[in-house]
Coordinates of C-alpha atoms in Angstrom, one line a residue:
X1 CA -20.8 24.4 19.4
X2 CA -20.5 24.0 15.6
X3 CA -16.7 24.5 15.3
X4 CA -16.5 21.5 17.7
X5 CA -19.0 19.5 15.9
X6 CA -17.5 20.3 12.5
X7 CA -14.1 19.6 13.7
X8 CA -14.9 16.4 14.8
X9 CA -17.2 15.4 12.0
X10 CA -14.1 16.4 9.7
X11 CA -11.5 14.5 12.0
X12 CA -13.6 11.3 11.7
X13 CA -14.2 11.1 8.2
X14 CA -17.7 11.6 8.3
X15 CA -18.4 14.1 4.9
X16 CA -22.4 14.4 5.9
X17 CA -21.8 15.7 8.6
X18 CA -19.0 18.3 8.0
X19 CA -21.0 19.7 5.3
X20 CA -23.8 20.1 8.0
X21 CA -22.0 21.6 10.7
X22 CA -19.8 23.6 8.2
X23 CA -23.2 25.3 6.9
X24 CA -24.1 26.0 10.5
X25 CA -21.3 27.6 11.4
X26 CA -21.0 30.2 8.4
X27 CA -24.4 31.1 8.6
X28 CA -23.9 31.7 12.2
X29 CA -20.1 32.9 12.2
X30 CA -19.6 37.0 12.8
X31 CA -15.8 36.4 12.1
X32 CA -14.5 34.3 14.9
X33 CA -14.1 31.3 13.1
X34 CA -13.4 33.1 9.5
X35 CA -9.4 31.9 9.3
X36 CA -10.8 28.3 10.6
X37 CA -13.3 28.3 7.8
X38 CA -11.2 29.5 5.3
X39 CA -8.6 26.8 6.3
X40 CA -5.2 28.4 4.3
X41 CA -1.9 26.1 5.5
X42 CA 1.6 25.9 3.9
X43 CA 4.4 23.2 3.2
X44 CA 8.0 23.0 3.6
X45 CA 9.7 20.0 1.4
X46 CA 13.5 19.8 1.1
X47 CA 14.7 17.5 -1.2
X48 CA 18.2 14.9 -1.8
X49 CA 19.2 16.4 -3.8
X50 CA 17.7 19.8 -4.1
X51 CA 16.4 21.9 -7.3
X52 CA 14.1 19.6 -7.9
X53 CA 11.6 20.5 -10.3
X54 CA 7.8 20.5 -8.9
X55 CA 4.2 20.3 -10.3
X56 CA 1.4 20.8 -7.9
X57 CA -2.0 19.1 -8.7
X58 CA -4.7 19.4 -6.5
X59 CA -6.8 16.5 -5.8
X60 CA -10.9 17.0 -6.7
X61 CA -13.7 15.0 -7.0
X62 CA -14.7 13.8 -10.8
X63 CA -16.9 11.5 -11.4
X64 CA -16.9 10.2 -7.5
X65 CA -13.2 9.8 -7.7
X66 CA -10.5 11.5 -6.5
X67 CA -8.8 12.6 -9.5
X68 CA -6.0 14.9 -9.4
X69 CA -6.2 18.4 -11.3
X70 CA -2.6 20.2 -12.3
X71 CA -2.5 24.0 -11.0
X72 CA 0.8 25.3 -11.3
X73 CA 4.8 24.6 -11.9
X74 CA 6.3 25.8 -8.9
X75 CA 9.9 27.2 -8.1
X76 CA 12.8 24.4 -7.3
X77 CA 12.7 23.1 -4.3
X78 CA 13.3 23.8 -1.1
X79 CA 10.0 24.8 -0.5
X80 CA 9.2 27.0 2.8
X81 CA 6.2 27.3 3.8
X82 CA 4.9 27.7 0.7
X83 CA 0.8 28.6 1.4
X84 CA -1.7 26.0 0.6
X85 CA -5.5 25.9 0.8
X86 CA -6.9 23.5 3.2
X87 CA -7.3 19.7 1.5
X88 CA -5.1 17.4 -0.6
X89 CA -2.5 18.0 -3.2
X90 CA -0.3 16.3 -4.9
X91 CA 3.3 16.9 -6.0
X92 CA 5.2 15.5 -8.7
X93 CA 9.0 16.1 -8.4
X94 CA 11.2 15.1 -11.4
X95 CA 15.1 15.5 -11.8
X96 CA 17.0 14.2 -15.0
X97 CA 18.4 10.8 -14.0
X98 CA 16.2 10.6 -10.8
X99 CA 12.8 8.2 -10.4
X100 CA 9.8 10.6 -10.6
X101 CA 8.5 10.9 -7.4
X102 CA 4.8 11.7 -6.1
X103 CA 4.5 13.2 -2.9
X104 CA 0.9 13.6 -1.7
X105 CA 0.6 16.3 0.8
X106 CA -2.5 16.9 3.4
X107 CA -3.2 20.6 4.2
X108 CA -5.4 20.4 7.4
X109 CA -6.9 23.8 8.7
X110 CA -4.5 26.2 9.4
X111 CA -2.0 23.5 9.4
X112 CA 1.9 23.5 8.1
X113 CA 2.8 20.2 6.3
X114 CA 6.8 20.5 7.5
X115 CA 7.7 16.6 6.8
X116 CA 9.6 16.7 10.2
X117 CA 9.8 13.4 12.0
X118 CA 9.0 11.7 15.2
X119 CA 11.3 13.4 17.8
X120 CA 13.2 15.4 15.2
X121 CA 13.7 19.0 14.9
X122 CA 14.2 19.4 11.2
X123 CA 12.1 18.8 8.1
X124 CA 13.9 15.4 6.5
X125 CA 14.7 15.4 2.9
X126 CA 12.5 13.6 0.7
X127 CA 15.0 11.0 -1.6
X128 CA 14.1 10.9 -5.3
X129 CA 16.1 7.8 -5.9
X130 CA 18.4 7.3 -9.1
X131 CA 16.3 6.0 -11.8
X132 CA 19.3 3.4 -13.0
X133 CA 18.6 1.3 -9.8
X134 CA 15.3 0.9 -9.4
X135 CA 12.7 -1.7 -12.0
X136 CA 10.2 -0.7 -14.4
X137 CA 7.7 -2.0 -11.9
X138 CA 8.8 0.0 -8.8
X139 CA 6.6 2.2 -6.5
X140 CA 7.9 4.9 -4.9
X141 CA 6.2 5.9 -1.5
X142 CA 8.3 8.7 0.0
X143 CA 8.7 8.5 3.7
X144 CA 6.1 11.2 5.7
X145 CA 3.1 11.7 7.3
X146 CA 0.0 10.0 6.6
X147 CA -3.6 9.5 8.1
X148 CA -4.2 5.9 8.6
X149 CA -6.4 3.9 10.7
X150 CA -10.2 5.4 11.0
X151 CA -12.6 6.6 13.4
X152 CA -10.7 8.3 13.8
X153 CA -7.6 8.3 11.5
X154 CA -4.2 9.5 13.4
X155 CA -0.8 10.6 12.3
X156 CA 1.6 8.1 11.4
X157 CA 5.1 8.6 10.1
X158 CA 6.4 5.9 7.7
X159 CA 10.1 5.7 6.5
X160 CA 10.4 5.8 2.4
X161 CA 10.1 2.4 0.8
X162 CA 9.4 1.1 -3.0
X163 CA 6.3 -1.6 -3.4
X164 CA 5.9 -3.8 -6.8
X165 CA 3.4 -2.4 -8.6
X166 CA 1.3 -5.9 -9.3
X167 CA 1.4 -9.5 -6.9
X168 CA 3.5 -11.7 -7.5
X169 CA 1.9 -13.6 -10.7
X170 CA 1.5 -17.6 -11.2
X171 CA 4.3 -17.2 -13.8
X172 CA 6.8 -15.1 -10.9
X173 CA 6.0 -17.9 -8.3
X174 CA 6.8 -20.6 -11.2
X175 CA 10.1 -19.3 -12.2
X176 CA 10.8 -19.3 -8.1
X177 CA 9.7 -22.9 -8.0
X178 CA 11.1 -24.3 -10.7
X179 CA 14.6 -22.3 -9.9
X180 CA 14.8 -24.1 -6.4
X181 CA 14.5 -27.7 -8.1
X182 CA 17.1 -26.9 -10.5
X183 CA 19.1 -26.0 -7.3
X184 CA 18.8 -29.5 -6.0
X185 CA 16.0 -27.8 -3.2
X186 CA 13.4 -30.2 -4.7
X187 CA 11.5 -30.5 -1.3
X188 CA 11.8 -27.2 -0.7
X189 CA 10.0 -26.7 -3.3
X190 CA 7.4 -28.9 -2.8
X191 CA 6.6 -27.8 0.6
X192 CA 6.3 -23.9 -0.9
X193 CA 4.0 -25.1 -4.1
X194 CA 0.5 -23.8 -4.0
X195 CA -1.4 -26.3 -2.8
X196 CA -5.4 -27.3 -1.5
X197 CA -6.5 -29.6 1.1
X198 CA -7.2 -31.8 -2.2
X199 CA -3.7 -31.3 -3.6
X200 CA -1.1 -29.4 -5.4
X201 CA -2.5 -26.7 -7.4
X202 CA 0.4 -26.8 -10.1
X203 CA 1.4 -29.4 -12.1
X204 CA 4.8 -31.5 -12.5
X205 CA 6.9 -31.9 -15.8
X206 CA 9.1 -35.2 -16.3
X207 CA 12.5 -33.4 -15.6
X208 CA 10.8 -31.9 -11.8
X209 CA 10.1 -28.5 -13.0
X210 CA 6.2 -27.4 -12.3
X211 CA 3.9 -26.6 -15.0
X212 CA 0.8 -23.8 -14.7
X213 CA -1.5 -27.2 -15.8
X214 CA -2.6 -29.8 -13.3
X215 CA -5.3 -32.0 -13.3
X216 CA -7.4 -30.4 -16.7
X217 CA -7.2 -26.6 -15.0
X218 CA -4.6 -24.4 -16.0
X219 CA -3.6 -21.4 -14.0
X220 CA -2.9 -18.4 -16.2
X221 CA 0.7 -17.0 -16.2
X222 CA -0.5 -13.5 -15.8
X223 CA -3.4 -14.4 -12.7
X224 CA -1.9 -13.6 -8.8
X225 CA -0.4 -16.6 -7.4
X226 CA -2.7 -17.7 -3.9
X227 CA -2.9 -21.0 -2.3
X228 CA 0.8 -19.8 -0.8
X229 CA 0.9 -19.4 3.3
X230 CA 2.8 -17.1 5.0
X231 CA 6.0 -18.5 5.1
X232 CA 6.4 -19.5 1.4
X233 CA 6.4 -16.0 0.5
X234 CA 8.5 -15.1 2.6
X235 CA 10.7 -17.2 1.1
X236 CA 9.9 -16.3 -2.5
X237 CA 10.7 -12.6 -1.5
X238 CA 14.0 -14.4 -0.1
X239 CA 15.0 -15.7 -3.7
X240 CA 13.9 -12.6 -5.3
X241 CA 16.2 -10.6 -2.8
X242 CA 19.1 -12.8 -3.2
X243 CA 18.5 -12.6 -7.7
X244 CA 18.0 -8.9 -7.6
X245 CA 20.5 -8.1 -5.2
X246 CA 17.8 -6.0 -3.4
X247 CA 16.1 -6.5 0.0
X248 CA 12.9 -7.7 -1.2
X249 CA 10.5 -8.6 1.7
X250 CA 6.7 -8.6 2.4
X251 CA 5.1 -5.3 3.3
X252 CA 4.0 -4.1 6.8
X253 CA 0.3 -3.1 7.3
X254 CA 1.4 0.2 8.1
X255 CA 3.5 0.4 4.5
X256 CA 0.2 -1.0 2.7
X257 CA -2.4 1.3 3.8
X258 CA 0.2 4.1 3.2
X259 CA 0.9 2.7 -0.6
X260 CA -3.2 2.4 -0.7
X261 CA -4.4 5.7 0.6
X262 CA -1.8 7.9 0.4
X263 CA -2.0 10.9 3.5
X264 CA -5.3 12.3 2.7
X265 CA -7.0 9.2 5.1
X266 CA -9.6 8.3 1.9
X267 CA -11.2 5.5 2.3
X268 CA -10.3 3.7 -0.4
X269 CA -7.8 3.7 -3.3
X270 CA -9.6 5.9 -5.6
X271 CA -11.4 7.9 -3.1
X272 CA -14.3 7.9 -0.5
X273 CA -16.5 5.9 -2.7
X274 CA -15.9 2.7 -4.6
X275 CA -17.8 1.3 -7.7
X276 CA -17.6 -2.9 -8.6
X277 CA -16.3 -1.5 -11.8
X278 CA -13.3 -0.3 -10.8
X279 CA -12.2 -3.1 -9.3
X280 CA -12.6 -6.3 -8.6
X281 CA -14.9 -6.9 -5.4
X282 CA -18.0 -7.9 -5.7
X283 CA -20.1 -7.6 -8.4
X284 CA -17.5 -6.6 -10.6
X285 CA -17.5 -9.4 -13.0
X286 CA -20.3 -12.0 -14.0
X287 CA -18.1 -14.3 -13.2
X288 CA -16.0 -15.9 -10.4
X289 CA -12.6 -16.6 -12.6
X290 CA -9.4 -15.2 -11.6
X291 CA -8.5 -12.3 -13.4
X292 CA -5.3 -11.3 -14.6
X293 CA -3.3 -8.4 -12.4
X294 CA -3.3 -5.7 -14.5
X295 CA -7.4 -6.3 -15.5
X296 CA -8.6 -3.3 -13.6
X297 CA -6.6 0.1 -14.5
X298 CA -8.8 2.3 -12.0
X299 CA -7.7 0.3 -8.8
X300 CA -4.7 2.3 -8.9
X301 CA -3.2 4.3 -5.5
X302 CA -1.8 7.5 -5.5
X303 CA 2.3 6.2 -5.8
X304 CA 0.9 3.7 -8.8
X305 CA 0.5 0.3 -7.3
X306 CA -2.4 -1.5 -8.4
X307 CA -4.9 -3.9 -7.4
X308 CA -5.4 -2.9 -3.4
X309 CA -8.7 -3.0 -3.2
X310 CA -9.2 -6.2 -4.8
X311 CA -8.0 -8.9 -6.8
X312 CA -6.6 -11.1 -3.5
X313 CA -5.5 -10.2 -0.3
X314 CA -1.8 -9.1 0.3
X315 CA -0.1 -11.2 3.3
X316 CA 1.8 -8.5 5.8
X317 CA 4.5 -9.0 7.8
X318 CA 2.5 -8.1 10.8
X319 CA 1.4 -10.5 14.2
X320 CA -2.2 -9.8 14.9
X321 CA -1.8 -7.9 18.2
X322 CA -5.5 -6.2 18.9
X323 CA -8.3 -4.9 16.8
X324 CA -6.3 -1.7 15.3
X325 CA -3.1 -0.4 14.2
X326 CA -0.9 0.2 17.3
X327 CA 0.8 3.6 17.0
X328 CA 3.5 4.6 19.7
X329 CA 5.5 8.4 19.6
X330 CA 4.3 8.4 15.8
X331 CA 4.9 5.3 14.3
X332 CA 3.4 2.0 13.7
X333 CA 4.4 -0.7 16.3
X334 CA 5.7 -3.6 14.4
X335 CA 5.4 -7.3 15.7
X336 CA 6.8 -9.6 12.6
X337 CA 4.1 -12.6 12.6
X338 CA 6.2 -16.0 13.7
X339 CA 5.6 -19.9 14.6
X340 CA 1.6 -20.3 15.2
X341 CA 1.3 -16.6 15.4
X342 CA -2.1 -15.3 13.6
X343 CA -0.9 -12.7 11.0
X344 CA -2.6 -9.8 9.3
X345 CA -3.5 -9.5 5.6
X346 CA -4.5 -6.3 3.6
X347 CA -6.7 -5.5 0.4
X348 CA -9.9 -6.9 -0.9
X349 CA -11.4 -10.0 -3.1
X350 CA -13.6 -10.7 -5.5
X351 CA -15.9 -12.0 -3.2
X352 CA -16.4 -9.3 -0.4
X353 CA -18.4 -6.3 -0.1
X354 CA -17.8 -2.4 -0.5
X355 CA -17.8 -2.5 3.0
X356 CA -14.6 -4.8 3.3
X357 CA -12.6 -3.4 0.3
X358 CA -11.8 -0.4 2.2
X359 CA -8.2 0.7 2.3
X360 CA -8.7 0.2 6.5
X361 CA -9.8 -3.3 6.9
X362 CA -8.2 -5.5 8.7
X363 CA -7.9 -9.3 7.6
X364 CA -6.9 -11.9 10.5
X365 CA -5.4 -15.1 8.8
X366 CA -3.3 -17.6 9.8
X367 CA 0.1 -17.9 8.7
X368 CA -0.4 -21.7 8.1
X369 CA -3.2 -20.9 5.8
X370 CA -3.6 -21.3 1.9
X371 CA -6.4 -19.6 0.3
X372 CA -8.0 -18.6 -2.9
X373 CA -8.6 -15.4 -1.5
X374 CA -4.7 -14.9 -0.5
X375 CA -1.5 -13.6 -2.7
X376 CA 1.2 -11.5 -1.8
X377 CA 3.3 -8.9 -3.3
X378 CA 6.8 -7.4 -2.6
X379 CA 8.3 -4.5 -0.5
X380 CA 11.9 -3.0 0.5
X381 CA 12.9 -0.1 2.8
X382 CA 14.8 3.0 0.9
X383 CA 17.3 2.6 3.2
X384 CA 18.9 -0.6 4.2
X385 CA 17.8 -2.4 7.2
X386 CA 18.0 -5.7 9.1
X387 CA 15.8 -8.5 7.7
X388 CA 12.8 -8.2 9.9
X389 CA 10.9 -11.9 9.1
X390 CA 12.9 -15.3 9.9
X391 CA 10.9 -17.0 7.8
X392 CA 12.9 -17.6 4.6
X393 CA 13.8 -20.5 2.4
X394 CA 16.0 -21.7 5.5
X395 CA 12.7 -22.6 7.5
X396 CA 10.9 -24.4 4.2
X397 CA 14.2 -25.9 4.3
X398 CA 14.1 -27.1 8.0
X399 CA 9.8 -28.1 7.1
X400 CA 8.8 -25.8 9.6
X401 CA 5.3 -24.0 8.3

């Protein structure tokens, strides 16, 4: 019938359709399905620590993006089962001394956004961390819910973690560089210098350091490093880890589409449509130069990370183990990429269509491989955890790739 048909058009994503079967079934409805229709849910949020101040915004379509609109100041949290109209919201949660925090919450019909866990009984409190230890360029991505994946998207819980708002930049991956050669770790460095099949990309001073300039080209300090594999990341986000004194690492897919689309399963970063001037994909320059990372405002996620639609792809931690996101009891399965092992990247280019920029798609890239097309950027878990990838400085050290 049409509750089925709108059900299903709604669970895969496919707006033409729910708007169809959503005008069939209220002309044809004589009350049955009024509660369904009218879709009215609630949300429980408890807080570390509690009183937390809270503004909800609701998120509506302006201008083809999802933009979201402020509605009211509500009490301090907890929050129980606070009533909710079916859709997406947003809530901002500030605390003197604590990081603000956005929490995106999904209302679907009838449905109670509890924030309770795989296998738990009990709705986990959402962290706002202390603002003293965390850096201006931070991300905050509360752990929760989220509808990742497509056709159709399913549940996946994913622990709280901060992302760096940009990738790492030329002038980052320089400073990493050039640090390992004052260290006496010159071939180290060598082996983790962006490099083509015609050569290194970066150029060499006379006291060993590396210089943005090489060969007449000059790569700006402010572009995203690429031409780096798999494994030389992973040891930049060693170095930055063992400077910062916080476990820096690369991001697992399951993070990155959560830090891109936030819980409402949009298909992209700023909604379900994109535009080539909001970011840069295709056809959104007259040009094929680099651009720096902060050059497109409006390819900007819910939690404030920037350039994940395009720009360069992000390397993951991830093996590539099938043609989707493997979900068991709730969460993502992750399979750290090792040896010869194909691994997974995320995000768009300048070079790719609408079609690919999507917040879903899945790029397969060997870890060996250096690309123009390829950056990275930086992740760590909220709370402490083993180091999930092996491959650090230790294995540039040993030249295995």
């Amino acid at each position: 019938g049409y509750h089925f048909c709108h059900h299903r058009a709604e669970q895969l994503g496919d707006a033409r359709e729910t708007a169809q079967y959503e005008a069939l079934l209220r002309a044809h409805d004589r009350g049955t399905y009024a509660g369904y229709l009218e879709g009215t849910g609630a949300v429980s949020l408890s807080t570390r620590p509690q009183g937390v101040r809270a503004t909800l915004f609701r998120f509506e379509v302006q201008e083809r993006r999802l933009v979201p609109v402020e509605i009211e100041r509500l009490p301090p949290t907890p929050l129980k089962k606070r009533a909710l109209g079916h859709g997406s919201w947003l809530l901002e949660l500030t605390l003197e001394g604590r990081m603000p925090t956005r929490y995106p919450v999904y209302i679907d019909r009838g449905a109670h956004w509890h924030g309770v866990p795989p296998g738990g009984k009990a709705t986990v409190p959402t962290v706002l961390p202390w603002a003293s230890e965390v850096e201006p360029d931070d991300c905050y991505i509360p752990a929760g819910w989220a509808r990742l994946g497509e056709s159709p998207t399913r549940e996946v819980w994913v622990d709280g973690f901060f992302m760096k708002r940009f990738p790492v930049t030329n002038a980052e991956y320089l400073a990493f560089l050039d640090d390992l050669v004052e260290r006496g770790e010159v071939q180290v460095a060598e082996r983790a210098q962006p490099s083509t099949v015609a050569g290194p990309c970066f150029g060499r001073l006379s006291d060993g350091r590396f210089s943005l300039t090489h060969g007449g080209t000059t790569w700006q300090p402010d572009w995203p490093v690429v031409y780096v594999d798999q494994a030389s990341a992973a040891a930049y986000a060693t170095w930055r880890a063992a400077r910062s004194g916080l476990p820096w690492r690369l991001p697992w897919e399951d993070e990155w589409e959560k830090a891109a689309r936030g819980v409402d399963g949009r298909r992209f970063v700023m909604g379900d449509f994109v535009d080539p001037s909001w970011a840069e994909i295709r056809g959104s320059t007259s040009d094929e130069s680099v651009h720096p990372v902060d050059a497109f405002p409006l390819d900007e996620s819910v939690y404030g990370v920037r350039g994940l639609t395009g720009g360069v792809l992000d390397w993951c931690l991830d093996k590539h183990r099938g043609h989707a996101l493997s979900v068991s009891g709730g969460r993502a399965e992750r399979v750290a990429a090792r040896g010869s092992d194909a691994a997974l990247c995320r995000g768009g280019t300048r070079t790719v269509p609408e079609a690919v920029a999507t917040a879903t798609f899945r790029h397969v890239v060997p870890r060996s491989k250096k690309s123009v097309r390829v950056g990275f950027r930086l992740a760590r878990s909220l709370e402490p955890e083993p180091d999930p990838d092996t491959s650090g400085i230790w294995i540039l050290r040993a030249g295995s790739m």
